[in-house]
């Protein structure tokens, strides 16, 4: 069997949910869109039975959860894309976010029975989704007039919560607090849970921190007591002596500076490991760091084994996770942990630890 896999630690996931709760008294909508940030949509939901609800990006994801027997509240963060989705939203008890007038119109035209809970999304300054503040009174009145609708919550999203004391975040929090309404509210993503107490409201919406990574640049998940849920693993599938001047891999971009041992790891960009990474990053073998050398290929990558002379075929290799924070790998790749976790491909098996 090919040794590449993402091993998943359900205890770490539950620990991270408890860490969220230690920061706030709000209810927790665990965000599990994009296949549970790459961990597996159903796996994450089944391992978080204590979440007050889940947030996903689409009806398709919501239906997959219901089909797997998940009974918690499920919020569709972008609502529905077409009116034809409404009957299933009702019958499967899903909670759509309403952010455009066409969605209100579709609900007005839909004669079906409720009850239906919705969130109304307000644009408090991110300028992506949501009604402008001045339209809110009318939207709320229109929705309240629809008999099927039971509860209407207010939701908004922060553009820069990861930046400590950013004035735009203070402004967004102020705009949200100033909205005239007595209903439940939700504003905070992971970064706001960690550093914007005033944004917590009635429901918080943690994504990345549940998976153990830090949303805040320059900080590690461990700085907040979070534990990595995923460890990306494979094994050495070849170990060979190369001589000084040997060119390694596609394009021959790495020239061995001396006679040296080079290992081949059975994992590549076809699994979602970023091809952009070169010698700026290392993998973990026998608890020690082995730098990547040459180009990452689709199924394999090469590592410099000079600091681990006893390394041999079959040795386990950790590419991120336990002992090697995904935040560090993301920084070296010029990206953020979100894209690495979500970018793992379908062929990579996810295994319970
Ligand atoms: C993805 C998402 C979140 C979670 O964000 P994190 O930074 O991963 O915590 C929260 N709210 C909405 C609306 C989202 O789309």
Coordinates of C-alpha atoms and ligand atoms in Angstrom, one line a residue:
X1 CA 0.0 0.0 0.0
X2 CA 1.2 3.5 -0.8
X3 CA 2.4 5.0 2.5
X4 CA 1.2 8.6 2.0
X5 CA -1.7 9.5 4.3
X6 CA -3.2 12.2 6.5
X7 CA -3.6 10.7 9.9
X8 CA -6.3 12.4 12.0
X9 CA -6.5 12.8 15.8
X10 CA -10.1 13.0 17.0
X11 CA -8.9 13.7 20.6
X12 CA -7.0 16.8 19.4
X13 CA -10.1 18.0 17.5
X14 CA -12.2 17.7 20.7
X15 CA -9.5 19.3 22.7
X16 CA -9.5 22.3 20.3
X17 CA -13.3 22.6 20.6
X18 CA -12.8 22.8 24.4
X19 CA -10.2 25.5 23.8
X20 CA -12.7 27.5 21.8
X21 CA -15.2 27.1 24.7
X22 CA -12.6 28.3 27.2
X23 CA -12.4 31.6 25.2
X24 CA -16.1 32.3 25.0
X25 CA -19.5 31.6 26.4
X26 CA -21.1 31.8 22.9
X27 CA -22.5 28.8 21.2
X28 CA -20.2 27.2 18.7
X29 CA -20.9 26.7 15.0
X30 CA -18.0 24.5 13.9
X31 CA -17.0 25.5 10.4
X32 CA -16.4 22.4 8.3
X33 CA -16.7 23.6 4.7
X34 CA -14.2 22.5 2.1
X35 CA -14.3 18.9 3.2
X36 CA -13.7 19.9 6.8
X37 CA -10.7 22.0 5.9
X38 CA -9.3 18.9 4.1
X39 CA -9.8 16.5 7.1
X40 CA -13.0 15.0 5.8
X41 CA -16.5 16.5 6.2
X42 CA -18.2 13.6 7.8
X43 CA -15.1 12.6 9.9
X44 CA -15.0 16.0 11.5
X45 CA -18.7 16.2 12.2
X46 CA -18.8 12.7 13.7
X47 CA -15.8 13.6 15.9
X48 CA -17.5 16.8 17.2
X49 CA -20.8 15.6 18.6
X50 CA -20.7 18.5 21.1
X51 CA -20.6 21.3 18.5
X52 CA -23.8 23.4 18.8
X53 CA -23.9 23.4 15.0
X54 CA -21.9 23.1 11.8
X55 CA -21.3 25.6 9.0
X56 CA -20.8 24.5 5.4
X57 CA -20.7 26.2 2.1
X58 CA -23.4 24.4 0.2
X59 CA -26.6 22.3 0.3
X60 CA -24.5 19.4 -1.1
X61 CA -22.3 19.4 2.0
X62 CA -25.4 19.8 4.2
X63 CA -27.0 16.8 2.6
X64 CA -23.9 14.7 2.9
X65 CA -23.9 15.4 6.7
X66 CA -27.6 14.5 7.1
X67 CA -27.1 11.3 5.0
X68 CA -24.3 10.4 7.5
X69 CA -26.7 10.8 10.4
X70 CA -25.6 14.2 11.7
X71 CA -28.5 15.7 13.5
X72 CA -26.9 19.0 14.7
X73 CA -27.9 22.4 13.3
X74 CA -26.3 22.9 9.9
X75 CA -25.8 26.4 8.5
X76 CA -25.4 27.0 4.8
X77 CA -22.9 29.9 4.9
X78 CA -23.8 31.2 1.4
X79 CA -27.5 30.2 1.6
X80 CA -29.0 28.7 -1.5
X81 CA -27.8 29.4 -5.1
X82 CA -31.1 28.5 -6.7
X83 CA -34.7 28.4 -5.5
X84 CA -34.9 24.7 -6.4
X85 CA -32.8 24.0 -3.3
X86 CA -35.5 25.4 -0.9
X87 CA -37.6 22.2 -0.5
X88 CA -34.5 20.1 0.6
X89 CA -33.4 22.9 2.9
X90 CA -36.8 22.7 4.6
X91 CA -37.1 18.9 4.7
X92 CA -33.5 18.4 5.9
X93 CA -33.8 21.2 8.5
X94 CA -30.9 23.3 7.2
X95 CA -30.3 26.9 8.1
X96 CA -29.5 29.2 5.1
X97 CA -27.7 32.5 5.3
X98 CA -29.7 35.1 3.3
X99 CA -27.4 37.7 1.7
X100 CA -29.1 38.8 -1.6
X101 CA -32.6 40.0 -2.4
X102 CA -33.2 37.2 -4.9
X103 CA -33.1 34.8 -2.0
X104 CA -35.8 36.7 -0.1
X105 CA -38.0 36.8 -3.2
X106 CA -37.6 33.0 -3.6
X107 CA -38.6 32.4 0.0
X108 CA -41.6 34.7 -0.4
X109 CA -42.7 32.7 -3.5
X110 CA -42.2 29.4 -1.8
X111 CA -45.5 28.1 -0.4
X112 CA -44.1 25.2 1.6
X113 CA -44.5 24.8 5.3
X114 CA -41.8 25.7 7.8
X115 CA -40.4 26.1 10.2
X116 CA -37.3 27.6 8.7
X117 CA -34.5 29.3 10.6
X118 CA -32.3 31.7 8.7
X119 CA -29.3 34.0 9.3
X120 CA -29.4 37.4 7.6
X121 CA -25.9 38.5 6.5
X122 CA -25.0 42.1 6.9
X123 CA -22.1 43.8 5.2
X124 CA -20.3 45.6 8.0
X125 CA -17.3 46.5 6.0
X126 CA -15.7 43.4 4.3
X127 CA -17.6 44.1 1.1
X128 CA -18.0 40.6 0.0
X129 CA -21.4 39.1 0.9
X130 CA -24.2 40.7 2.7
X131 CA -26.9 43.4 2.7
X132 CA -25.8 47.0 3.2
X133 CA -26.7 48.2 6.7
X134 CA -29.4 50.6 5.3
X135 CA -31.3 47.8 3.7
X136 CA -31.5 45.7 6.8
X137 CA -34.8 47.0 8.2
X138 CA -36.6 46.2 5.0
X139 CA -35.1 42.8 4.7
X140 CA -36.0 41.9 8.2
X141 CA -39.5 43.0 7.7
X142 CA -39.9 41.1 4.5
X143 CA -38.5 37.9 6.1
X144 CA -40.7 38.3 9.2
X145 CA -43.7 38.4 7.0
X146 CA -43.0 34.9 5.6
X147 CA -45.0 32.5 7.7
X148 CA -42.6 29.6 7.3
X149 CA -39.7 31.5 8.9
X150 CA -39.2 31.0 12.6
X151 CA -36.0 32.5 13.9
X152 CA -33.9 35.2 12.1
X153 CA -30.3 35.7 13.3
X154 CA -27.9 38.4 12.3
X155 CA -24.5 37.4 10.9
X156 CA -21.5 39.3 9.5
X157 CA -17.9 38.5 8.7
X158 CA -14.7 40.2 9.6
X159 CA -12.1 41.1 6.9
X160 CA -9.0 41.5 9.1
X161 CA -9.6 39.8 12.4
X162 CA -6.2 38.2 12.3
X163 CA -4.5 41.6 12.6
X164 CA -4.3 42.6 16.3
X165 CA -6.0 46.0 17.1
X166 CA -6.8 46.7 13.4
X167 CA -9.0 49.8 13.2
X168 CA -11.1 48.2 10.4
X169 CA -12.0 45.3 12.7
X170 CA -13.0 47.8 15.5
X171 CA -15.1 49.6 13.0
X172 CA -16.9 46.4 11.8
X173 CA -17.6 45.4 15.4
X174 CA -19.0 48.9 16.1
X175 CA -21.2 48.8 13.0
X176 CA -22.5 45.3 13.9
X177 CA -23.2 46.3 17.5
X178 CA -25.1 49.4 16.3
X179 CA -27.6 47.4 14.2
X180 CA -31.1 47.7 15.6
X181 CA -32.3 44.3 16.4
X182 CA -32.8 42.1 19.4
X183 CA -32.1 38.8 17.7
X184 CA -29.2 36.4 18.0
X185 CA -25.9 37.5 16.4
X186 CA -22.8 35.9 15.0
X187 CA -19.6 37.6 13.9
X188 CA -16.4 35.9 15.1
X189 CA -14.2 33.5 13.1
X190 CA -11.1 31.9 14.8
X191 CA -9.0 35.0 14.8
X192 CA -11.8 37.0 16.4
X193 CA -12.4 34.3 19.0
X194 CA -8.7 34.5 20.0
X195 CA -8.3 38.3 20.0
X196 CA -11.6 40.2 19.6
X197 CA -13.7 39.4 22.6
X198 CA -16.2 42.2 21.7
X199 CA -17.0 40.2 18.5
X200 CA -18.1 37.0 20.2
X201 CA -21.9 37.6 20.3
X202 CA -24.2 34.6 20.6
X203 CA -22.6 32.2 18.1
X204 CA -18.9 32.0 17.2
X205 CA -17.8 30.4 14.0
X206 CA -14.3 28.7 14.4
X207 CA -12.7 27.0 11.5
X208 CA -9.0 26.9 11.4
X209 CA -8.4 26.8 15.2
X210 CA -10.5 23.7 15.5
X211 CA -7.9 22.0 13.3
X212 CA -5.1 23.2 15.6
X213 CA -3.5 25.8 13.5
X214 CA -3.2 29.5 14.2
X215 CA -5.0 32.0 12.1
X216 CA -2.8 34.8 13.4
X217 CA 0.4 35.4 11.5
X218 CA 3.6 34.9 13.5
X219 CA 1.7 32.7 16.1
X220 CA 1.5 29.0 16.3
X221 CA -1.5 26.9 17.3
X222 CA 0.5 25.8 20.3
X223 CA 0.7 29.4 21.5
X224 CA -3.0 29.2 22.1
X225 CA -3.0 25.7 23.5
X226 CA -4.2 24.1 20.2
X227 CA -3.2 20.7 19.0
X228 CA -2.7 19.7 15.4
X229 CA -5.5 17.4 14.2
X230 CA -3.8 16.3 11.0
X231 CA -0.3 14.8 10.5
X232 CA 0.7 14.4 6.9
X233 CA 2.8 11.3 6.6
X234 CA 4.6 9.0 4.2
X235 CA 7.7 6.9 4.2
X236 CA 11.1 6.7 2.6
X237 CA 10.7 4.6 -0.5
X238 CA 14.3 4.8 -1.7
X239 CA 17.6 5.7 -0.1
X240 CA 20.7 6.0 -2.3
X241 CA 24.2 7.4 -2.2
X242 CA 24.8 10.2 -4.7
X243 CA 28.2 11.6 -5.7
X244 CA 29.3 15.2 -5.7
X245 CA 27.8 17.0 -8.8
X246 CA 24.8 14.6 -9.2
X247 CA 21.7 16.6 -10.3
X248 CA 18.6 15.5 -8.4
X249 CA 15.1 15.2 -10.0
X250 CA 13.2 17.1 -12.7
X251 CA 15.2 19.9 -14.2
X252 CA 18.2 18.9 -12.2
X253 CA 17.8 21.9 -10.1
X254 CA 19.8 20.6 -7.1
X255 CA 23.4 19.6 -7.5
X256 CA 24.9 17.5 -4.7
X257 CA 27.6 19.6 -3.1
X258 CA 29.4 16.4 -1.9
X259 CA 29.0 12.7 -1.9
X260 CA 25.8 12.2 0.1
X261 CA 22.8 10.1 1.0
X262 CA 19.5 11.2 -0.7
X263 CA 16.1 9.8 0.2
X264 CA 12.9 9.7 -1.8
X265 CA 9.6 10.3 0.1
X266 CA 6.4 8.8 -1.3
X267 CA 4.3 11.9 -1.4
X268 CA 4.1 14.8 -3.9
X269 CA 2.0 17.6 -5.3
X270 CA -0.5 15.0 -6.5
X271 CA -1.4 14.7 -2.8
X272 CA -1.6 18.4 -2.3
X273 CA 2.0 19.1 -1.1
X274 CA 3.0 22.5 -2.6
X275 CA 5.3 22.2 -5.5
X276 CA 6.6 25.7 -4.6
X277 CA 8.5 24.3 -1.7
X278 CA 12.2 23.8 -2.1
X279 CA 15.2 23.7 0.2
X280 CA 13.6 26.3 2.5
X281 CA 11.6 23.5 4.2
X282 CA 12.3 20.2 5.9
X283 CA 10.5 17.0 6.7
X284 CA 10.8 15.1 9.9
X285 CA 12.5 11.6 9.9
X286 CA 13.5 9.8 13.2
X287 CA 12.7 13.1 15.0
X288 CA 15.3 15.1 13.0
X289 CA 14.9 17.5 10.1
X290 CA 15.8 16.5 6.5
X291 CA 15.7 19.4 4.0
X292 CA 13.8 19.1 0.8
X293 CA 16.1 19.1 -2.3
X294 CA 15.2 19.5 -6.0
X295 CA 11.7 19.9 -7.3
X296 CA 8.6 18.3 -5.7
X297 CA 7.2 15.7 -8.2
X298 CA 3.6 14.5 -8.5
X299 CA 4.1 11.4 -6.3
X300 CA 7.5 11.9 -4.7
X301 CA 9.9 14.4 -3.3
X302 CA 13.6 14.2 -2.5
X303 CA 15.3 14.9 0.8
X304 CA 18.9 15.5 2.0
X305 CA 19.7 12.7 4.5
X306 CA 23.2 14.0 5.5
X307 CA 22.0 14.7 9.0
X308 CA 20.3 11.3 9.4
X309 CA 22.9 8.7 8.3
X310 CA 21.0 5.8 9.7
X311 CA 17.8 6.6 7.7
X312 CA 16.6 3.7 5.7
X313 CA 13.8 2.6 3.4
X314 CA 10.5 2.4 5.2
X315 CA 11.3 5.1 7.8
X316 CA 8.3 7.2 8.6
X317 CA 8.4 10.8 7.2
X318 CA 6.3 13.6 8.7
X319 CA 5.6 16.5 6.3
X320 CA 3.5 18.6 8.7
X321 CA 1.5 18.1 11.9
X322 CA 3.0 16.5 15.0
X323 CA 6.4 18.0 15.6
X324 CA 6.3 20.1 12.4
X325 CA 3.7 22.9 12.5
X326 CA 1.8 23.4 9.3
X327 CA 2.1 27.2 10.0
X328 CA 5.9 26.9 9.3
X329 CA 5.4 25.0 6.1
X330 CA 2.7 27.5 4.9
X331 CA 5.1 30.4 5.6
X332 CA 7.9 28.8 3.6
X333 CA 5.5 28.2 0.7
X334 CA 4.4 31.8 0.8
X335 CA 0.8 30.8 1.7
X336 CA -1.4 30.3 4.7
X337 CA -2.3 27.1 6.6
X338 CA -5.8 27.2 5.2
X339 CA -4.7 26.5 1.6
X340 CA -2.4 23.6 2.6
X341 CA -5.1 21.8 4.6
X342 CA -7.9 22.4 2.1
X343 CA -5.5 21.6 -0.8
X344 CA -5.0 17.9 0.0
X345 CA -6.3 15.9 -2.9
X346 CA -8.9 13.2 -2.9
X347 CA -6.4 10.4 -3.5
X348 CA -4.7 10.9 -0.2
X349 CA -6.2 8.5 2.4
X350 CA -7.4 10.0 5.6
X351 CA -6.8 7.6 8.5
X352 CA -7.8 7.7 12.2
X353 CA -4.8 7.9 14.4
Ligands
LIG1 C1 -14.8 30.0 6.7 C2 -15.6 30.9 7.6 C3 -15.4 31.0 9.0 C4 -14.2 30.3 9.7 O1 -13.1 31.0 9.5 P1 -11.7 30.6 10.3 O2 -10.8 31.7 10.0 O3 -11.3 29.3 9.6 O4 -12.0 30.4 11.7 C5 -16.3 31.7 9.7 N1 -17.3 32.3 9.1 C6 -17.6 32.3 7.8 C7 -18.7 33.0 7.2 C8 -16.7 31.6 7.0 O5 -16.9 31.6 5.7

